[in-house]
Tab-separated table of N, CA and C in Angstrom:
chain	number	residue	atom	x	y	z
F	1	GLN	N	31.308	-77.224	-15.200
F	1	GLN	CA	30.819	-76.132	-14.369
F	1	GLN	C	31.929	-75.089	-14.205
F	2	ALA	N	31.554	-73.833	-14.204
F	2	ALA	CA	32.527	-72.744	-14.128
F	2	ALA	C	33.163	-72.680	-12.744
F	3	GLU	N	34.413	-72.281	-12.738
F	3	GLU	CA	35.162	-72.126	-11.497
F	3	GLU	C	34.599	-70.978	-10.669
F	4	VAL	N	34.524	-71.172	-9.347
F	4	VAL	CA	34.115	-70.107	-8.444
F	4	VAL	C	35.366	-69.354	-8.009
F	5	LEU	N	35.334	-68.054	-8.169
F	5	LEU	CA	36.455	-67.196	-7.774
F	5	LEU	C	36.048	-66.384	-6.544
F	6	TYR	N	36.879	-66.407	-5.529
F	6	TYR	CA	36.647	-65.614	-4.327
F	6	TYR	C	37.475	-64.334	-4.362
F	7	ALA	N	38.416	-64.294	-5.259
F	7	ALA	CA	39.237	-63.123	-5.568
F	7	ALA	C	39.756	-63.376	-6.976
F	8	ILE	N	40.178	-62.307	-7.642
F	8	ILE	CA	40.637	-62.456	-9.023
F	8	ILE	C	42.062	-61.924	-9.157
F	9	SER	N	42.860	-62.645	-9.879
F	9	SER	CA	44.238	-62.221	-10.148
F	9	SER	C	44.309	-61.657	-11.563
F	10	PRO	N	45.385	-60.943	-11.879
F	10	PRO	CA	45.547	-60.493	-13.263
F	10	PRO	C	45.516	-61.666	-14.254
F	11	ALA	N	46.099	-62.806	-13.890
F	11	ALA	CA	46.088	-63.969	-14.790
F	11	ALA	C	44.657	-64.477	-15.012
F	12	ASP	N	43.841	-64.474	-13.955
F	12	ASP	CA	42.430	-64.860	-14.099
F	12	ASP	C	41.720	-63.913	-15.064
F	13	MET	N	41.992	-62.608	-14.917
F	13	MET	CA	41.331	-61.613	-15.765
F	13	MET	C	41.751	-61.794	-17.211
F	14	VAL	N	43.025	-62.056	-17.447
F	14	VAL	CA	43.510	-62.296	-18.809
F	14	VAL	C	42.781	-63.495	-19.411
F	15	ALA	N	42.621	-64.567	-18.636
F	15	ALA	CA	41.926	-65.757	-19.136
F	15	ALA	C	40.473	-65.441	-19.494
F	16	ILE	N	39.807	-64.647	-18.669
F	16	ILE	CA	38.409	-64.277	-18.944
F	16	ILE	C	38.323	-63.419	-20.202
F	17	LEU	N	39.199	-62.438	-20.321
F	17	LEU	CA	39.190	-61.575	-21.510
F	17	LEU	C	39.501	-62.389	-22.757
F	18	ASP	N	40.440	-63.316	-22.647
F	18	ASP	CA	40.753	-64.193	-23.782
F	18	ASP	C	39.535	-65.049	-24.149
F	19	ASP	N	38.855	-65.584	-23.132
F	19	ASP	CA	37.643	-66.384	-23.355
F	19	ASP	C	36.596	-65.610	-24.146
F	20	LEU	N	36.501	-64.315	-23.858
F	20	LEU	CA	35.521	-63.451	-24.529
F	20	LEU	C	36.023	-62.947	-25.884
F	21	GLY	N	37.258	-63.274	-26.235
F	21	GLY	CA	37.812	-62.832	-27.515
F	21	GLY	C	38.143	-61.354	-27.549
F	22	LEU	N	38.460	-60.786	-26.386
F	22	LEU	CA	38.744	-59.356	-26.291
F	22	LEU	C	40.250	-59.118	-26.239
F	23	ALA	N	40.731	-58.228	-27.088
F	23	ALA	CA	42.142	-57.838	-27.061
F	23	ALA	C	42.377	-57.005	-25.807
F	24	HIS	N	43.563	-57.110	-25.217
F	24	HIS	CA	43.839	-56.376	-23.985
F	24	HIS	C	45.319	-56.101	-23.850
F	25	GLU	N	45.592	-55.044	-23.127
F	25	GLU	CA	46.968	-54.689	-22.774
F	25	GLU	C	46.930	-54.039	-21.407
F	26	TYR	N	48.052	-54.042	-20.719
F	26	TYR	CA	48.114	-53.394	-19.416
F	26	TYR	C	48.140	-51.883	-19.605
F	27	LEU	N	47.494	-51.184	-18.681
F	27	LEU	CA	47.543	-49.720	-18.654
F	27	LEU	C	48.666	-49.315	-17.705
F	28	GLY	N	49.641	-48.632	-18.210
F	28	GLY	CA	50.747	-48.196	-17.360
F	28	GLY	C	51.527	-49.368	-16.800
F	29	ASP	N	52.025	-49.200	-15.588
F	29	ASP	CA	52.874	-50.215	-14.972
F	29	ASP	C	52.094	-51.236	-14.157
F	30	SER	N	50.808	-51.037	-13.982
F	30	SER	CA	50.023	-51.934	-13.132
F	30	SER	C	49.491	-53.127	-13.915
F	31	THR	N	49.692	-54.322	-13.370
F	31	THR	CA	49.098	-55.502	-14.002
F	31	THR	C	47.641	-55.681	-13.570
F	32	ASN	N	47.121	-54.765	-12.745
F	32	ASN	CA	45.714	-54.807	-12.333
F	32	ASN	C	44.828	-53.943	-13.220
F	33	ASP	N	45.406	-53.192	-14.135
F	33	ASP	CA	44.650	-52.256	-14.980
F	33	ASP	C	44.828	-52.641	-16.449
F	34	PHE	N	43.696	-52.791	-17.144
F	34	PHE	CA	43.721	-53.240	-18.536
F	34	PHE	C	42.992	-52.261	-19.439
F	35	LEU	N	43.518	-52.050	-20.620
F	35	LEU	CA	42.788	-51.405	-21.704
F	35	LEU	C	42.327	-52.538	-22.605
F	36	VAL	N	41.016	-52.628	-22.807
F	36	VAL	CA	40.423	-53.738	-23.544
F	36	VAL	C	39.811	-53.188	-24.827
F	37	THR	N	39.956	-53.914	-25.920
F	37	THR	CA	39.422	-53.501	-27.216
F	37	THR	C	38.599	-54.638	-27.803
F	38	THR	N	37.365	-54.302	-28.218
F	38	THR	CA	36.507	-55.293	-28.851
F	38	THR	C	36.879	-55.431	-30.326
F	39	SER	N	36.302	-56.422	-30.989
F	39	SER	CA	36.610	-56.652	-32.404
F	39	SER	C	36.183	-55.489	-33.292
F	40	ASN	N	35.198	-54.677	-32.827
F	40	ASN	CA	34.775	-53.524	-33.631
F	40	ASN	C	35.476	-52.225	-33.221
F	41	GLY	N	36.500	-52.331	-32.353
F	41	GLY	CA	37.312	-51.164	-32.006
F	41	GLY	C	36.886	-50.409	-30.774
F	42	PHE	N	35.813	-50.825	-30.109
F	42	PHE	CA	35.381	-50.155	-28.882
F	42	PHE	C	36.384	-50.448	-27.767
F	43	LYS	N	36.786	-49.395	-27.051
F	43	LYS	CA	37.773	-49.536	-25.985
F	43	LYS	C	37.140	-49.211	-24.637
F	44	PHE	N	37.539	-49.984	-23.625
F	44	PHE	CA	37.091	-49.707	-22.262
F	44	PHE	C	38.146	-50.198	-21.286
F	45	GLY	N	38.058	-49.725	-20.058
F	45	GLY	CA	39.019	-50.106	-19.036
F	45	GLY	C	38.466	-51.182	-18.124
F	46	VAL	N	39.347	-52.054	-17.680
F	46	VAL	CA	39.045	-53.043	-16.652
F	46	VAL	C	40.085	-52.838	-15.556
F	47	PHE	N	39.591	-52.585	-14.341
F	47	PHE	CA	40.475	-52.281	-13.226
F	47	PHE	C	40.183	-53.236	-12.077
F	48	LEU	N	41.177	-54.004	-11.671
F	48	LEU	CA	41.031	-54.892	-10.521
F	48	LEU	C	41.264	-54.055	-9.267
F	49	THR	N	40.333	-54.140	-8.316
F	49	THR	CA	40.367	-53.255	-7.151
F	49	THR	C	40.284	-54.057	-5.844
F	50	VAL	N	40.558	-53.386	-4.761
F	50	VAL	CA	40.510	-53.957	-3.407
F	50	VAL	C	41.345	-55.241	-3.383
F	51	CYS	N	42.635	-55.054	-3.522
F	51	CYS	CA	43.540	-56.189	-3.731
F	51	CYS	C	44.406	-56.495	-2.512
F	52	ASP	N	44.643	-57.790	-2.336
F	52	ASP	CA	45.612	-58.313	-1.372
F	52	ASP	C	45.420	-57.760	0.037
F	53	LEU	N	44.193	-57.826	0.516
F	53	LEU	CA	43.894	-57.379	1.876
F	53	LEU	C	44.201	-58.489	2.882
F	54	PRO	N	44.585	-58.102	4.097
F	54	PRO	CA	44.815	-59.127	5.123
F	54	PRO	C	43.507	-59.892	5.400
F	55	ASP	N	43.639	-61.134	5.719
F	55	ASP	CA	42.502	-61.994	6.074
F	55	ASP	C	41.474	-62.136	4.966
F	56	GLN	N	41.908	-61.943	3.733
F	56	GLN	CA	41.038	-62.122	2.564
F	56	GLN	C	41.752	-63.037	1.577
F	57	PRO	N	41.016	-63.618	0.644
F	57	PRO	CA	41.688	-64.446	-0.369
F	57	PRO	C	42.710	-63.615	-1.144
F	58	LEU	N	43.800	-64.251	-1.561
F	58	LEU	CA	44.840	-63.569	-2.323
F	58	LEU	C	44.279	-63.139	-3.671
F	59	GLY	N	44.471	-61.897	-4.015
F	59	GLY	CA	43.968	-61.342	-5.267
F	59	GLY	C	43.106	-60.130	-4.992
F	60	CYS	N	42.217	-59.836	-5.930
F	60	CYS	CA	41.386	-58.631	-5.863
F	60	CYS	C	39.918	-59.022	-5.678
F	61	LEU	N	39.199	-58.234	-4.901
F	61	LEU	CA	37.803	-58.530	-4.570
F	61	LEU	C	36.814	-57.777	-5.442
F	62	GLY	N	37.297	-56.893	-6.318
F	62	GLY	CA	36.400	-56.116	-7.162
F	62	GLY	C	36.958	-55.920	-8.556
F	63	ILE	N	36.040	-55.715	-9.498
F	63	ILE	CA	36.396	-55.427	-10.892
F	63	ILE	C	35.584	-54.214	-11.323
F	64	GLU	N	36.263	-53.146	-11.700
F	64	GLU	CA	35.584	-51.965	-12.236
F	64	GLU	C	35.699	-51.991	-13.757
F	65	LEU	N	34.558	-51.846	-14.413
F	65	LEU	CA	34.499	-51.718	-15.873
F	65	LEU	C	34.172	-50.261	-16.157
F	66	LEU	N	34.924	-49.608	-17.031
F	66	LEU	CA	34.740	-48.177	-17.262
F	66	LEU	C	34.929	-47.840	-18.735
F	67	ALA	N	33.934	-47.166	-19.284
F	67	ALA	CA	34.023	-46.632	-20.642
F	67	ALA	C	33.842	-45.121	-20.556
F	68	SER	N	34.483	-44.402	-21.462
F	68	SER	CA	34.326	-42.943	-21.485
F	68	SER	C	34.309	-42.453	-22.923
F	69	TRP	N	33.610	-41.359	-23.119
F	69	TRP	CA	33.507	-40.744	-24.436
F	69	TRP	C	33.665	-39.235	-24.289
F	70	GLY	N	34.280	-38.602	-25.272
F	70	GLY	CA	34.327	-37.146	-25.317
F	70	GLY	C	32.973	-36.602	-25.736
F	71	VAL	N	32.716	-35.365	-25.379
F	71	VAL	CA	31.437	-34.719	-25.700
F	71	VAL	C	31.714	-33.473	-26.527
F	72	ASP	N	30.956	-33.291	-27.598
F	72	ASP	CA	31.102	-32.103	-28.435
F	72	ASP	C	30.839	-30.838	-27.632
F	73	ALA	N	31.608	-29.801	-27.905
F	73	ALA	CA	31.423	-28.514	-27.245
F	73	ALA	C	29.994	-28.030	-27.442
F	74	GLY	N	29.398	-27.538	-26.373
F	74	GLY	CA	28.028	-27.032	-26.417
F	74	GLY	C	26.968	-28.095	-26.177
F	75	LYS	N	27.374	-29.356	-26.110
F	75	LYS	CA	26.399	-30.434	-25.903
F	75	LYS	C	26.593	-31.141	-24.557
F	76	GLU	N	27.441	-30.553	-23.705
F	76	GLU	CA	27.753	-31.174	-22.422
F	76	GLU	C	26.523	-31.338	-21.535
F	77	ASP	N	25.703	-30.275	-21.433
F	77	ASP	CA	24.525	-30.348	-20.557
F	77	ASP	C	23.518	-31.371	-21.052
F	78	LEU	N	23.309	-31.419	-22.352
F	78	LEU	CA	22.369	-32.378	-22.931
F	78	LEU	C	22.877	-33.809	-22.718
F	79	ALA	N	24.162	-34.026	-22.900
F	79	ALA	CA	24.740	-35.354	-22.686
F	79	ALA	C	24.636	-35.759	-21.218
F	80	ALA	N	24.900	-34.822	-20.303
F	80	ALA	CA	24.795	-35.107	-18.870
F	80	ALA	C	23.350	-35.449	-18.496
F	81	GLN	N	22.390	-34.724	-19.061
F	81	GLN	CA	20.980	-35.011	-18.779
F	81	GLN	C	20.601	-36.395	-19.296
F	82	LYS	N	21.076	-36.735	-20.474
F	82	LYS	CA	20.770	-38.053	-21.037
F	82	LYS	C	21.403	-39.150	-20.181
F	83	ALA	N	22.599	-38.899	-19.642
F	83	ALA	CA	23.233	-39.865	-18.739
F	83	ALA	C	22.369	-40.074	-17.502
F	84	ASN	N	21.832	-38.982	-16.946
F	84	ASN	CA	20.938	-39.094	-15.789
F	84	ASN	C	19.673	-39.872	-16.139
F	85	ASP	N	19.116	-39.603	-17.315
F	85	ASP	CA	17.927	-40.333	-17.765
F	85	ASP	C	18.228	-41.823	-17.901
F	86	PHE	N	19.387	-42.144	-18.423
F	86	PHE	CA	19.789	-43.544	-18.610
F	86	PHE	C	19.866	-44.248	-17.255
F	87	ASN	N	20.397	-43.556	-16.243
F	87	ASN	CA	20.487	-44.125	-14.894
F	87	ASN	C	19.112	-44.455	-14.328
F	88	ALA	N	18.124	-43.655	-14.676
F	88	ALA	CA	16.774	-43.869	-14.143
F	88	ALA	C	16.149	-45.151	-14.681
F	89	THR	N	16.614	-45.614	-15.833
F	89	THR	CA	16.001	-46.797	-16.438
F	89	THR	C	16.902	-48.024	-16.451
F	90	MET	N	18.192	-47.848	-16.255
F	90	MET	CA	19.133	-48.970	-16.320
F	90	MET	C	19.911	-49.070	-15.014
F	91	SER	N	19.731	-50.164	-14.298
F	91	SER	CA	20.427	-50.295	-13.015
F	91	SER	C	21.731	-51.080	-13.121
F	92	LEU	N	21.979	-51.704	-14.246
F	92	LEU	CA	23.184	-52.515	-14.398
F	92	LEU	C	24.452	-51.662	-14.409
F	93	VAL	N	24.355	-50.455	-14.916
F	93	VAL	CA	25.518	-49.575	-15.017
F	93	VAL	C	25.172	-48.210	-14.448
F	94	LYS	N	26.209	-47.431	-14.159
F	94	LYS	CA	26.034	-46.045	-13.754
F	94	LYS	C	26.669	-45.185	-14.830
F	95	THR	N	25.948	-44.170	-15.258
F	95	THR	CA	26.487	-43.230	-16.235
F	95	THR	C	26.558	-41.852	-15.587
F	96	TYR	N	27.550	-41.075	-15.981
F	96	TYR	CA	27.717	-39.758	-15.383
F	96	TYR	C	28.603	-38.888	-16.257
F	97	SER	N	28.581	-37.593	-15.929
F	97	SER	CA	29.406	-36.601	-16.606
F	97	SER	C	30.219	-35.886	-15.538
F	98	ILE	N	31.438	-35.531	-15.868
F	98	ILE	CA	32.285	-34.786	-14.927
F	98	ILE	C	32.659	-33.459	-15.557
F	99	ASP	N	32.064	-32.395	-15.059
F	99	ASP	CA	32.400	-31.037	-15.481
F	99	ASP	C	32.485	-30.870	-16.994
F	100	GLY	N	31.601	-31.530	-17.720
F	100	GLY	CA	31.589	-31.383	-19.164
F	100	GLY	C	32.814	-31.962	-19.852
F	101	ASP	N	33.618	-32.704	-19.097
F	101	ASP	CA	34.868	-33.252	-19.633
F	101	ASP	C	34.635	-34.552	-20.396
F	102	GLY	N	33.429	-35.020	-20.412
F	102	GLY	CA	33.107	-36.267	-21.085
F	102	GLY	C	32.004	-36.972	-20.344
F	103	ILE	N	31.591	-38.109	-20.873
F	103	ILE	CA	30.602	-38.927	-20.190
F	103	ILE	C	31.188	-40.307	-19.980
F	104	TYR	N	30.731	-40.913	-18.915
F	104	TYR	CA	31.329	-42.161	-18.463
F	104	TYR	C	30.241	-43.184	-18.168
F	105	MET	N	30.592	-44.442	-18.334
F	105	MET	CA	29.727	-45.530	-17.941
F	105	MET	C	30.555	-46.494	-17.116
F	106	GLN	N	30.008	-46.912	-15.981
F	106	GLN	CA	30.766	-47.714	-15.037
F	106	GLN	C	29.918	-48.892	-14.541
F	107	ARG	N	30.572	-50.002	-14.309
F	107	ARG	CA	29.966	-51.177	-13.687
F	107	ARG	C	30.987	-51.728	-12.713
F	108	TYR	N	30.536	-52.084	-11.521
F	108	TYR	CA	31.427	-52.653	-10.519
F	108	TYR	C	30.960	-54.056	-10.182
F	109	VAL	N	31.852	-55.013	-10.288
F	109	VAL	CA	31.549	-56.414	-9.998
F	109	VAL	C	32.245	-56.775	-8.685
F	110	ILE	N	31.475	-57.271	-7.724
F	110	ILE	CA	31.996	-57.628	-6.406
F	110	ILE	C	32.157	-59.146	-6.336
F	111	LEU	N	33.334	-59.593	-5.911
F	111	LEU	CA	33.597	-61.026	-5.819
F	111	LEU	C	33.434	-61.576	-4.411
F	112	ASP	N	33.122	-60.733	-3.431
F	112	ASP	CA	32.949	-61.208	-2.053
F	112	ASP	C	32.017	-62.411	-2.036
F	113	GLN	N	32.360	-63.404	-1.276
F	113	GLN	CA	31.582	-64.642	-1.138
F	113	GLN	C	31.658	-65.535	-2.371
F	114	GLY	N	32.351	-65.108	-3.396
F	114	GLY	CA	32.579	-65.939	-4.569
F	114	GLY	C	31.580	-65.747	-5.687
F	115	VAL	N	32.079	-65.714	-6.898
F	115	VAL	CA	31.258	-65.687	-8.112
F	115	VAL	C	31.935	-66.608	-9.123
F	116	THR	N	31.169	-67.078	-10.081
F	116	THR	CA	31.771	-67.935	-11.101
F	116	THR	C	32.441	-67.081	-12.178
F	117	SER	N	33.379	-67.705	-12.871
F	117	SER	CA	34.003	-67.010	-13.994
F	117	SER	C	32.952	-66.720	-15.065
F	118	ASP	N	31.942	-67.589	-15.197
F	118	ASP	CA	30.843	-67.320	-16.139
F	118	ASP	C	30.093	-66.046	-15.768
F	119	HIS	N	29.905	-65.812	-14.469
F	119	HIS	CA	29.232	-64.595	-14.016
F	119	HIS	C	30.030	-63.357	-14.432
F	120	ILE	N	31.343	-63.431	-14.283
F	120	ILE	CA	32.175	-62.289	-14.686
F	120	ILE	C	32.092	-62.100	-16.199
F	121	ASN	N	32.142	-63.195	-16.953
F	121	ASN	CA	31.963	-63.107	-18.419
F	121	ASN	C	30.650	-62.410	-18.749
F	122	ASP	N	29.568	-62.839	-18.077
F	122	ASP	CA	28.246	-62.248	-18.325
F	122	ASP	C	28.233	-60.761	-17.997
F	123	GLN	N	28.869	-60.371	-16.884
F	123	GLN	CA	28.893	-58.961	-16.488
F	123	GLN	C	29.607	-58.113	-17.540
F	124	ILE	N	30.712	-58.613	-18.072
F	124	ILE	CA	31.436	-57.877	-19.115
F	124	ILE	C	30.597	-57.798	-20.383
F	125	SER	N	29.966	-58.896	-20.764
F	125	SER	CA	29.121	-58.905	-21.970
F	125	SER	C	27.945	-57.939	-21.819
F	126	GLU	N	27.314	-57.942	-20.650
F	126	GLU	CA	26.196	-57.019	-20.413
F	126	GLU	C	26.667	-55.570	-20.413
F	127	PHE	N	27.834	-55.318	-19.852
F	127	PHE	CA	28.413	-53.978	-19.870
F	127	PHE	C	28.612	-53.510	-21.311
F	128	LEU	N	29.124	-54.390	-22.148
F	128	LEU	CA	29.329	-54.027	-23.554
F	128	LEU	C	28.002	-53.747	-24.246
F	129	GLY	N	26.986	-54.547	-23.966
F	129	GLY	CA	25.662	-54.292	-24.527
F	129	GLY	C	25.091	-52.961	-24.078
F	130	MET	N	25.259	-52.638	-22.791
F	130	MET	CA	24.788	-51.360	-22.268
F	130	MET	C	25.574	-50.202	-22.873
F	131	SER	N	26.850	-50.414	-23.185
F	131	SER	CA	27.663	-49.367	-23.826
F	131	SER	C	27.059	-48.980	-25.168
F	132	VAL	N	26.634	-49.987	-25.917
F	132	VAL	CA	26.000	-49.724	-27.216
F	132	VAL	C	24.695	-48.959	-27.000
F	133	ASN	N	23.864	-49.418	-26.061
F	133	ASN	CA	22.588	-48.742	-25.786
F	133	ASN	C	22.804	-47.298	-25.348
F	134	PHE	N	23.793	-47.084	-24.477
F	134	PHE	CA	24.073	-45.743	-23.977
F	134	PHE	C	24.561	-44.834	-25.098
F	135	ALA	N	25.501	-45.329	-25.905
F	135	ALA	CA	26.014	-44.520	-27.013
F	135	ALA	C	24.884	-44.162	-27.978
F	136	GLU	N	24.004	-45.114	-28.263
F	136	GLU	CA	22.871	-44.832	-29.160
F	136	GLU	C	21.942	-43.773	-28.557
F	137	ALA	N	21.690	-43.855	-27.255
F	137	ALA	CA	20.818	-42.871	-26.599
F	137	ALA	C	21.434	-41.475	-26.655
F	138	ILE	N	22.727	-41.380	-26.420
F	138	ILE	CA	23.418	-40.082	-26.487
F	138	ILE	C	23.424	-39.576	-27.924
F	139	ASN	N	23.714	-40.458	-28.866
F	139	ASN	CA	23.724	-40.065	-30.280
F	139	ASN	C	22.379	-39.483	-30.684
F	140	GLU	N	21.303	-40.178	-30.296
F	140	GLU	CA	19.954	-39.734	-30.658
F	140	GLU	C	19.608	-38.394	-30.020
F	141	ALA	N	19.986	-38.209	-28.758
F	141	ALA	CA	19.628	-36.990	-28.038
F	141	ALA	C	20.452	-35.789	-28.474
F	142	THR	N	21.713	-36.009	-28.862
F	142	THR	CA	22.606	-34.871	-29.102
F	142	THR	C	23.008	-34.690	-30.559
F	143	GLY	N	22.801	-35.728	-31.372
F	143	GLY	CA	23.266	-35.665	-32.738
F	143	GLY	C	24.752	-35.963	-32.878
F	144	MET	N	25.400	-36.257	-31.739
F	144	MET	CA	26.823	-36.618	-31.770
F	144	MET	C	26.946	-38.078	-32.185
F	145	THR	N	28.123	-38.462	-32.560
F	145	THR	CA	28.406	-39.857	-32.832
F	145	THR	C	29.411	-40.331	-31.803
F	146	LEU	N	28.934	-41.141	-30.851
F	146	LEU	CA	29.821	-41.709	-29.851
F	146	LEU	C	30.272	-43.064	-30.359
F	147	ASN	N	31.546	-43.251	-30.435
F	147	ASN	CA	32.077	-44.563	-30.746
F	147	ASN	C	33.489	-44.643	-30.215
F	148	GLY	N	34.009	-45.812	-30.159
F	148	GLY	CA	35.398	-45.984	-29.757
F	148	GLY	C	35.645	-46.092	-28.276
F	149	GLY	N	34.911	-45.398	-27.436
F	149	GLY	CA	35.134	-45.459	-26.002
F	149	GLY	C	36.510	-44.948	-25.604
F	150	MET	N	36.805	-45.042	-24.312
F	150	MET	CA	38.059	-44.606	-23.672
F	150	MET	C	38.666	-43.471	-24.449
């Protein structure tokens, strides 16, 4: 049976990413921020959040999964609209655009009250599946080719 985590440490996250066969490195100086790369080269961020609070389990209570893609000039509005359409049909992730600077997909996993490591594995796997679906939807709507992430 999978271990129940009430908070997650960087070492726990490394073990989960290793379990999933995902390459990873720290982003900057923080051991709570990871750049993760799949076997096909897709990159996304994993950020451990809400960490080391008083009267809480030692570690972090949240995991943010974030992918981003650049948008071709002149296609920002169409990409933003497609992101909004995607949100209307998919509740697992949130997609958005910021001032035409790109499009983003985000998933937040909350560990309050405890979750299993299998649940976190599933959330990352589902996020990756949604990344493919989102990129395909944007590609179809705009004629752009989204790949690579981050």
